[in-house]
PDB file of C-alpha atoms and ligand atoms in Angstrom:
ATOM      1  CA  UNK A   1     102.940 -31.902  40.979  1.00 61.00           C
ATOM      2  CA  UNK A   2      99.654 -30.461  39.850  1.00 73.00           C
ATOM      3  CA  UNK A   3      96.935 -28.676  41.700  1.00 92.00           C
ATOM      4  CA  UNK A   4      93.675 -30.405  40.963  1.00 97.00           C
ATOM      5  CA  UNK A   5      91.673 -29.058  38.071  1.00 98.00           C
ATOM      6  CA  UNK A   6      88.887 -30.172  35.777  1.00 98.00           C
ATOM      7  CA  UNK A   7      89.494 -29.643  32.082  1.00 99.00           C
ATOM      8  CA  UNK A   8      85.968 -29.599  30.724  1.00 99.00           C
ATOM      9  CA  UNK A   9      85.647 -30.188  26.992  1.00 99.00           C
ATOM     10  CA  UNK A  10      82.421 -29.191  25.297  1.00 99.00           C
ATOM     11  CA  UNK A  11      81.604 -29.473  21.619  1.00 98.00           C
ATOM     12  CA  UNK A  12      79.617 -31.311  19.002  1.00 98.00           C
ATOM     13  CA  UNK A  13      79.986 -35.006  18.343  1.00 98.00           C
ATOM     14  CA  UNK A  14      83.001 -35.400  16.074  1.00 98.00           C
ATOM     15  CA  UNK A  15      84.415 -31.990  16.969  1.00 98.00           C
ATOM     16  CA  UNK A  16      87.568 -33.582  18.417  1.00 98.00           C
ATOM     17  CA  UNK A  17      87.047 -33.872  22.179  1.00 98.00           C
ATOM     18  CA  UNK A  18      88.235 -37.476  22.526  1.00 98.00           C
ATOM     19  CA  UNK A  19      91.069 -37.074  20.023  1.00 98.00           C
ATOM     20  CA  UNK A  20      92.532 -34.040  21.791  1.00 99.00           C
ATOM     21  CA  UNK A  21      91.917 -35.603  25.192  1.00 98.00           C
ATOM     22  CA  UNK A  22      94.110 -38.586  24.334  1.00 98.00           C
ATOM     23  CA  UNK A  23      96.998 -36.340  23.294  1.00 98.00           C
ATOM     24  CA  UNK A  24      96.590 -34.098  26.320  1.00 98.00           C
ATOM     25  CA  UNK A  25      96.536 -37.127  28.614  1.00 98.00           C
ATOM     26  CA  UNK A  26      99.761 -38.465  27.143  1.00 98.00           C
ATOM     27  CA  UNK A  27     101.537 -35.120  27.412  1.00 98.00           C
ATOM     28  CA  UNK A  28     100.482 -34.606  31.012  1.00 98.00           C
ATOM     29  CA  UNK A  29     101.429 -38.149  32.043  1.00 98.00           C
ATOM     30  CA  UNK A  30     104.849 -37.695  30.488  1.00 97.00           C
ATOM     31  CA  UNK A  31     105.246 -34.668  32.724  1.00 96.00           C
ATOM     32  CA  UNK A  32     104.462 -36.798  35.767  1.00 96.00           C
ATOM     33  CA  UNK A  33     100.954 -35.477  36.364  1.00 97.00           C
ATOM     34  CA  UNK A  34      98.066 -37.549  37.690  1.00 97.00           C
ATOM     35  CA  UNK A  35      95.355 -37.642  35.058  1.00 98.00           C
ATOM     36  CA  UNK A  36      91.915 -39.195  34.887  1.00 98.00           C
ATOM     37  CA  UNK A  37      89.518 -39.107  31.969  1.00 98.00           C
ATOM     38  CA  UNK A  38      85.751 -39.093  31.905  1.00 98.00           C
ATOM     39  CA  UNK A  39      84.846 -39.569  28.259  1.00 98.00           C
ATOM     40  CA  UNK A  40      81.199 -39.201  27.315  1.00 97.00           C
ATOM     41  CA  UNK A  41      80.983 -42.450  25.390  1.00 96.00           C
ATOM     42  CA  UNK A  42      82.530 -44.405  28.248  1.00 97.00           C
ATOM     43  CA  UNK A  43      80.447 -42.659  30.914  1.00 98.00           C
ATOM     44  CA  UNK A  44      77.264 -43.591  29.100  1.00 98.00           C
ATOM     45  CA  UNK A  45      78.163 -47.295  29.299  1.00 98.00           C
ATOM     46  CA  UNK A  46      78.584 -47.295  33.080  1.00 98.00           C
ATOM     47  CA  UNK A  47      78.050 -44.238  35.309  1.00 98.00           C
ATOM     48  CA  UNK A  48      75.095 -43.076  33.193  1.00 98.00           C
ATOM     49  CA  UNK A  49      74.090 -46.331  31.549  1.00 98.00           C
ATOM     50  CA  UNK A  50      70.456 -46.291  30.533  1.00 98.00           C
ATOM     51  CA  UNK A  51      70.067 -42.521  30.406  1.00 98.00           C
ATOM     52  CA  UNK A  52      68.459 -41.085  27.270  1.00 97.00           C
ATOM     53  CA  UNK A  53      69.311 -37.938  25.345  1.00 96.00           C
ATOM     54  CA  UNK A  54      66.358 -35.915  26.620  1.00 97.00           C
ATOM     55  CA  UNK A  55      67.255 -32.582  28.195  1.00 97.00           C
ATOM     56  CA  UNK A  56      66.494 -33.995  31.626  1.00 98.00           C
ATOM     57  CA  UNK A  57      68.761 -37.021  31.191  1.00 98.00           C
ATOM     58  CA  UNK A  58      71.521 -34.995  29.571  1.00 98.00           C
ATOM     59  CA  UNK A  59      71.460 -32.653  32.569  1.00 98.00           C
ATOM     60  CA  UNK A  60      71.576 -35.629  34.926  1.00 98.00           C
ATOM     61  CA  UNK A  61      74.504 -37.135  33.014  1.00 98.00           C
ATOM     62  CA  UNK A  62      76.441 -33.877  33.243  1.00 98.00           C
ATOM     63  CA  UNK A  63      75.631 -33.582  36.929  1.00 98.00           C
ATOM     64  CA  UNK A  64      77.020 -37.065  37.574  1.00 98.00           C
ATOM     65  CA  UNK A  65      80.156 -36.375  35.590  1.00 98.00           C
ATOM     66  CA  UNK A  66      80.574 -33.086  37.459  1.00 98.00           C
ATOM     67  CA  UNK A  67      80.212 -34.863  40.787  1.00 98.00           C
ATOM     68  CA  UNK A  68      83.017 -37.297  39.963  1.00 98.00           C
ATOM     69  CA  UNK A  69      85.158 -34.443  38.621  1.00 98.00           C
ATOM     70  CA  UNK A  70      84.701 -32.609  41.900  1.00 98.00           C
ATOM     71  CA  UNK A  71      85.834 -35.595  43.960  1.00 98.00           C
ATOM     72  CA  UNK A  72      88.929 -36.165  41.863  1.00 98.00           C
ATOM     73  CA  UNK A  73      89.814 -32.499  41.524  1.00 98.00           C
ATOM     74  CA  UNK A  74      89.895 -32.013  45.270  1.00 97.00           C
ATOM     75  CA  UNK A  75      92.416 -34.848  45.470  1.00 97.00           C
ATOM     76  CA  UNK A  76      94.757 -32.992  43.128  1.00 97.00           C
ATOM     77  CA  UNK A  77      94.028 -34.975  40.006  1.00 98.00           C
ATOM     78  CA  UNK A  78      93.834 -33.359  36.598  1.00 98.00           C
ATOM     79  CA  UNK A  79      90.437 -34.572  35.416  1.00 98.00           C
ATOM     80  CA  UNK A  80      89.581 -34.362  31.759  1.00 98.00           C
ATOM     81  CA  UNK A  81      85.869 -34.505  30.987  1.00 98.00           C
ATOM     82  CA  UNK A  82      85.075 -34.965  27.292  1.00 98.00           C
ATOM     83  CA  UNK A  83      81.321 -34.726  27.017  1.00 98.00           C
ATOM     84  CA  UNK A  84      79.135 -32.851  24.522  1.00 98.00           C
ATOM     85  CA  UNK A  85      77.439 -30.970  27.387  1.00 98.00           C
ATOM     86  CA  UNK A  86      75.205 -28.898  25.109  1.00 98.00           C
ATOM     87  CA  UNK A  87      73.584 -26.799  27.824  1.00 98.00           C
ATOM     88  CA  UNK A  88      75.333 -23.754  29.175  1.00 98.00           C
ATOM     89  CA  UNK A  89      73.636 -23.916  32.533  1.00 98.00           C
ATOM     90  CA  UNK A  90      74.851 -27.457  33.245  1.00 98.00           C
ATOM     91  CA  UNK A  91      78.402 -26.474  32.402  1.00 98.00           C
ATOM     92  CA  UNK A  92      78.206 -23.361  34.573  1.00 98.00           C
ATOM     93  CA  UNK A  93      76.806 -25.363  37.496  1.00 98.00           C
ATOM     94  CA  UNK A  94      79.797 -27.643  37.309  1.00 98.00           C
ATOM     95  CA  UNK A  95      82.168 -24.703  37.141  1.00 98.00           C
ATOM     96  CA  UNK A  96      80.663 -23.339  40.372  1.00 98.00           C
ATOM     97  CA  UNK A  97      80.671 -26.758  42.022  1.00 98.00           C
ATOM     98  CA  UNK A  98      84.243 -27.627  41.130  1.00 98.00           C
ATOM     99  CA  UNK A  99      85.951 -24.240  41.247  1.00 98.00           C
ATOM    100  CA  UNK A 100      89.235 -25.259  39.618  1.00 98.00           C
ATOM    101  CA  UNK A 101      87.747 -25.534  36.164  1.00 98.00           C
ATOM    102  CA  UNK A 102      88.908 -24.820  32.638  1.00 98.00           C
ATOM    103  CA  UNK A 103      86.355 -24.834  29.848  1.00 98.00           C
ATOM    104  CA  UNK A 104      87.656 -25.974  26.464  1.00 99.00           C
ATOM    105  CA  UNK A 105      85.487 -25.527  23.415  1.00 99.00           C
ATOM    106  CA  UNK A 106      86.259 -27.802  20.489  1.00 99.00           C
ATOM    107  CA  UNK A 107      84.855 -25.539  17.822  1.00 98.00           C
ATOM    108  CA  UNK A 108      83.871 -27.181  14.572  1.00 98.00           C
ATOM    109  CA  UNK A 109      80.909 -26.548  12.274  1.00 98.00           C
ATOM    110  CA  UNK A 110      78.132 -29.108  12.092  1.00 98.00           C
ATOM    111  CA  UNK A 111      78.958 -29.489   8.404  1.00 98.00           C
ATOM    112  CA  UNK A 112      82.586 -30.386   9.094  1.00 98.00           C
ATOM    113  CA  UNK A 113      81.636 -32.739  11.935  1.00 98.00           C
ATOM    114  CA  UNK A 114      79.111 -34.436   9.660  1.00 98.00           C
ATOM    115  CA  UNK A 115      81.753 -34.798   6.980  1.00 98.00           C
ATOM    116  CA  UNK A 116      84.175 -36.425   9.436  1.00 98.00           C
ATOM    117  CA  UNK A 117      81.390 -38.538  10.934  1.00 98.00           C
ATOM    118  CA  UNK A 118      83.893 -40.838  12.736  1.00 97.00           C
ATOM    119  CA  UNK A 119      81.140 -42.992  14.208  1.00 97.00           C
ATOM    120  CA  UNK A 120      78.588 -42.792  11.389  1.00 98.00           C
ATOM    121  CA  UNK A 121      76.171 -41.011  13.707  1.00 98.00           C
ATOM    122  CA  UNK A 122      75.480 -37.937  11.573  1.00 98.00           C
ATOM    123  CA  UNK A 123      74.344 -40.176   8.752  1.00 98.00           C
ATOM    124  CA  UNK A 124      71.914 -41.858  11.095  1.00 98.00           C
ATOM    125  CA  UNK A 125      70.780 -38.542  12.581  1.00 98.00           C
ATOM    126  CA  UNK A 126      70.189 -37.033   9.166  1.00 97.00           C
ATOM    127  CA  UNK A 127      68.121 -40.008   8.053  1.00 97.00           C
ATOM    128  CA  UNK A 128      66.106 -39.844  11.276  1.00 96.00           C
ATOM    129  CA  UNK A 129      67.362 -43.189  12.518  1.00 98.00           C
ATOM    130  CA  UNK A 130      68.741 -41.426  15.605  1.00 96.00           C
ATOM    131  CA  UNK A 131      66.727 -38.669  17.243  1.00 96.00           C
ATOM    132  CA  UNK A 132      67.775 -35.875  19.597  1.00 96.00           C
ATOM    133  CA  UNK A 133      71.171 -35.632  17.948  1.00 98.00           C
ATOM    134  CA  UNK A 134      73.079 -32.517  18.997  1.00 98.00           C
ATOM    135  CA  UNK A 135      73.562 -30.037  16.163  1.00 98.00           C
ATOM    136  CA  UNK A 136      71.125 -31.849  13.885  1.00 98.00           C
ATOM    137  CA  UNK A 137      67.897 -32.361  15.810  1.00 97.00           C
ATOM    138  CA  UNK A 138      68.841 -31.124  19.284  1.00 98.00           C
ATOM    139  CA  UNK A 139      70.281 -27.823  20.523  1.00 98.00           C
ATOM    140  CA  UNK A 140      73.892 -26.943  21.216  1.00 98.00           C
ATOM    141  CA  UNK A 141      74.551 -23.801  23.238  1.00 98.00           C
ATOM    142  CA  UNK A 142      77.989 -22.450  22.414  1.00 98.00           C
ATOM    143  CA  UNK A 143      80.133 -21.354  25.339  1.00 98.00           C
ATOM    144  CA  UNK A 144      80.361 -17.573  25.528  1.00 95.00           C
ATOM    145  CA  UNK A 145      83.662 -17.307  27.344  1.00 95.00           C
ATOM    146  CA  UNK A 146      85.586 -20.557  27.081  1.00 98.00           C
ATOM    147  CA  UNK A 147      89.103 -20.559  28.542  1.00 98.00           C
ATOM    148  CA  UNK A 148      90.445 -22.266  25.430  1.00 99.00           C
ATOM    149  CA  UNK A 149      88.968 -22.504  21.937  1.00 98.00           C
ATOM    150  CA  UNK A 150      90.289 -25.370  19.823  1.00 99.00           C
ATOM    151  CA  UNK A 151      89.544 -24.463  16.227  1.00 98.00           C
ATOM    152  CA  UNK A 152      89.629 -28.035  15.060  1.00 98.00           C
ATOM    153  CA  UNK A 153      88.984 -27.184  11.419  1.00 98.00           C
ATOM    154  CA  UNK A 154      92.097 -25.006  11.338  1.00 98.00           C
ATOM    155  CA  UNK A 155      94.576 -26.495  13.777  1.00 98.00           C
ATOM    156  CA  UNK A 156      95.979 -29.952  14.422  1.00 98.00           C
ATOM    157  CA  UNK A 157      94.970 -31.955  17.493  1.00 98.00           C
ATOM    158  CA  UNK A 158      98.560 -31.530  18.737  1.00 98.00           C
ATOM    159  CA  UNK A 159      98.307 -27.747  18.468  1.00 98.00           C
ATOM    160  CA  UNK A 160      94.996 -27.809  20.316  1.00 98.00           C
ATOM    161  CA  UNK A 161      96.413 -29.969  23.115  1.00 98.00           C
ATOM    162  CA  UNK A 162      99.395 -27.621  23.404  1.00 98.00           C
ATOM    163  CA  UNK A 163      97.090 -24.612  23.843  1.00 98.00           C
ATOM    164  CA  UNK A 164      95.476 -26.359  26.791  1.00 98.00           C
ATOM    165  CA  UNK A 165      98.838 -27.228  28.350  1.00 98.00           C
ATOM    166  CA  UNK A 166      99.847 -23.560  28.104  1.00 98.00           C
ATOM    167  CA  UNK A 167      96.587 -22.481  29.722  1.00 98.00           C
ATOM    168  CA  UNK A 168      97.130 -24.947  32.588  1.00 98.00           C
ATOM    169  CA  UNK A 169     100.597 -23.454  33.081  1.00 97.00           C
ATOM    170  CA  UNK A 170      99.298 -19.900  32.843  1.00 98.00           C
ATOM    171  CA  UNK A 171      96.673 -20.549  35.533  1.00 97.00           C
ATOM    172  CA  UNK A 172      99.283 -22.274  37.730  1.00 97.00           C
ATOM    173  CA  UNK A 173      97.694 -25.704  37.707  1.00 97.00           C
ATOM    174  CA  UNK A 174     100.876 -27.333  36.441  1.00 97.00           C
ATOM    175  CA  UNK A 175     104.499 -26.257  36.623  1.00 95.00           C
ATOM    176  CA  UNK A 176     105.995 -24.550  33.594  1.00 93.00           C
ATOM    177  CA  UNK A 177     108.558 -26.566  31.695  1.00 87.00           C
TER     178      UNK A 177
HETATM  179  N1  ADP B   1      92.191 -30.757  14.394  1.00 86.85           N
HETATM  180  C1  ADP B   1      91.507 -31.825  14.797  1.00 86.85           C
HETATM  181  N2  ADP B   1      91.262 -32.011  16.112  1.00 86.85           N
HETATM  182  C2  ADP B   1      90.584 -33.102  16.517  1.00 86.85           C
HETATM  183  N3  ADP B   1      90.091 -34.059  15.703  1.00 86.85           N
HETATM  184  C3  ADP B   1      90.301 -33.925  14.377  1.00 86.85           C
HETATM  185  C4  ADP B   1      91.016 -32.799  13.877  1.00 86.85           C
HETATM  186  N4  ADP B   1      91.076 -32.925  12.522  1.00 86.85           N
HETATM  187  C5  ADP B   1      90.433 -34.055  12.223  1.00 86.85           C
HETATM  188  N5  ADP B   1      89.970 -34.673  13.316  1.00 86.85           N
HETATM  189  C6  ADP B   1      89.225 -35.928  13.319  1.00 86.85           C
HETATM  190  O1  ADP B   1      87.894 -35.654  13.753  1.00 86.85           O
HETATM  191  C7  ADP B   1      87.383 -36.748  14.492  1.00 86.85           C
HETATM  192  C8  ADP B   1      87.004 -36.275  15.866  1.00 86.85           C
HETATM  193  O2  ADP B   1      86.399 -37.328  16.541  1.00 86.85           O
HETATM  194  P1  ADP B   1      86.366 -37.425  18.117  1.00 86.85           P
HETATM  195  O3  ADP B   1      87.658 -36.999  18.707  1.00 86.85           O
HETATM  196  O4  ADP B   1      85.862 -38.787  18.449  1.00 86.85           O
HETATM  197  O5  ADP B   1      85.254 -36.323  18.464  1.00 86.85           O
HETATM  198  P2  ADP B   1      84.314 -36.204  19.741  1.00 86.85           P
HETATM  199  O6  ADP B   1      84.983 -36.923  20.878  1.00 86.85           O
HETATM  200  O7  ADP B   1      84.224 -34.720  19.954  1.00 86.85           O
HETATM  201  O8  ADP B   1      83.017 -36.806  19.349  1.00 86.85           O
HETATM  202  C9  ADP B   1      88.471 -37.818  14.528  1.00 86.85           C
HETATM  203  O9  ADP B   1      88.223 -38.745  13.506  1.00 86.85           O
HETATM  204  C10 ADP B   1      89.736 -36.995  14.270  1.00 86.85           C
HETATM  205  O10 ADP B   1      90.744 -37.753  13.683  1.00 86.85           O
HETATM  206 MG1   MG B   2      84.270 -38.522  22.033  1.00 86.85          MG
END
């Protein structure tokens, strides 16, 4: 059984956070681990419903997600947070708060994300229909020392998920298989 840990995904919209999360969740569940997911899109329809994309509201959103991660992590759940979390300071605050924390950077250029555009948001951001869009009209601060980098332009989602599983094993959060 696992020790609690928060697997914190950060990366641009369309960089692969939700896709890799789903695979990671499945793999961990198959290994008998307790897993919970806090996906940005879902969080913004309940826990953070009504918040905007200003820096202040983004920070508040990340603080709320971090708070829930902390509660679950201390009850030995593997919590996967898949949120853009563009600001380094917010991510670092959560790392300090939670302690058992792995930062995963889904690295993908804005150009490639815009080409994928799974939700049609880049098109809207580029035309100005959506404002404060990360990577287009809002900042994204890259992590300097992420625990795992998923190069989603060069590896499959399965390979990325596997890297994270190995890191969880390496750090002793889950048993090796
Ligand atoms: N190697 C990869 N890893 C993750 N997603 C990929 C990869 N290659 C292509 N994709 C595609 O990119 C899109 C990523 O979207 P999504 O996972 O929703 O991103 P995010 O949650 O970061 O906004 C999906 O349509 C997915 O199929
Ligand atoms: Mg997503």
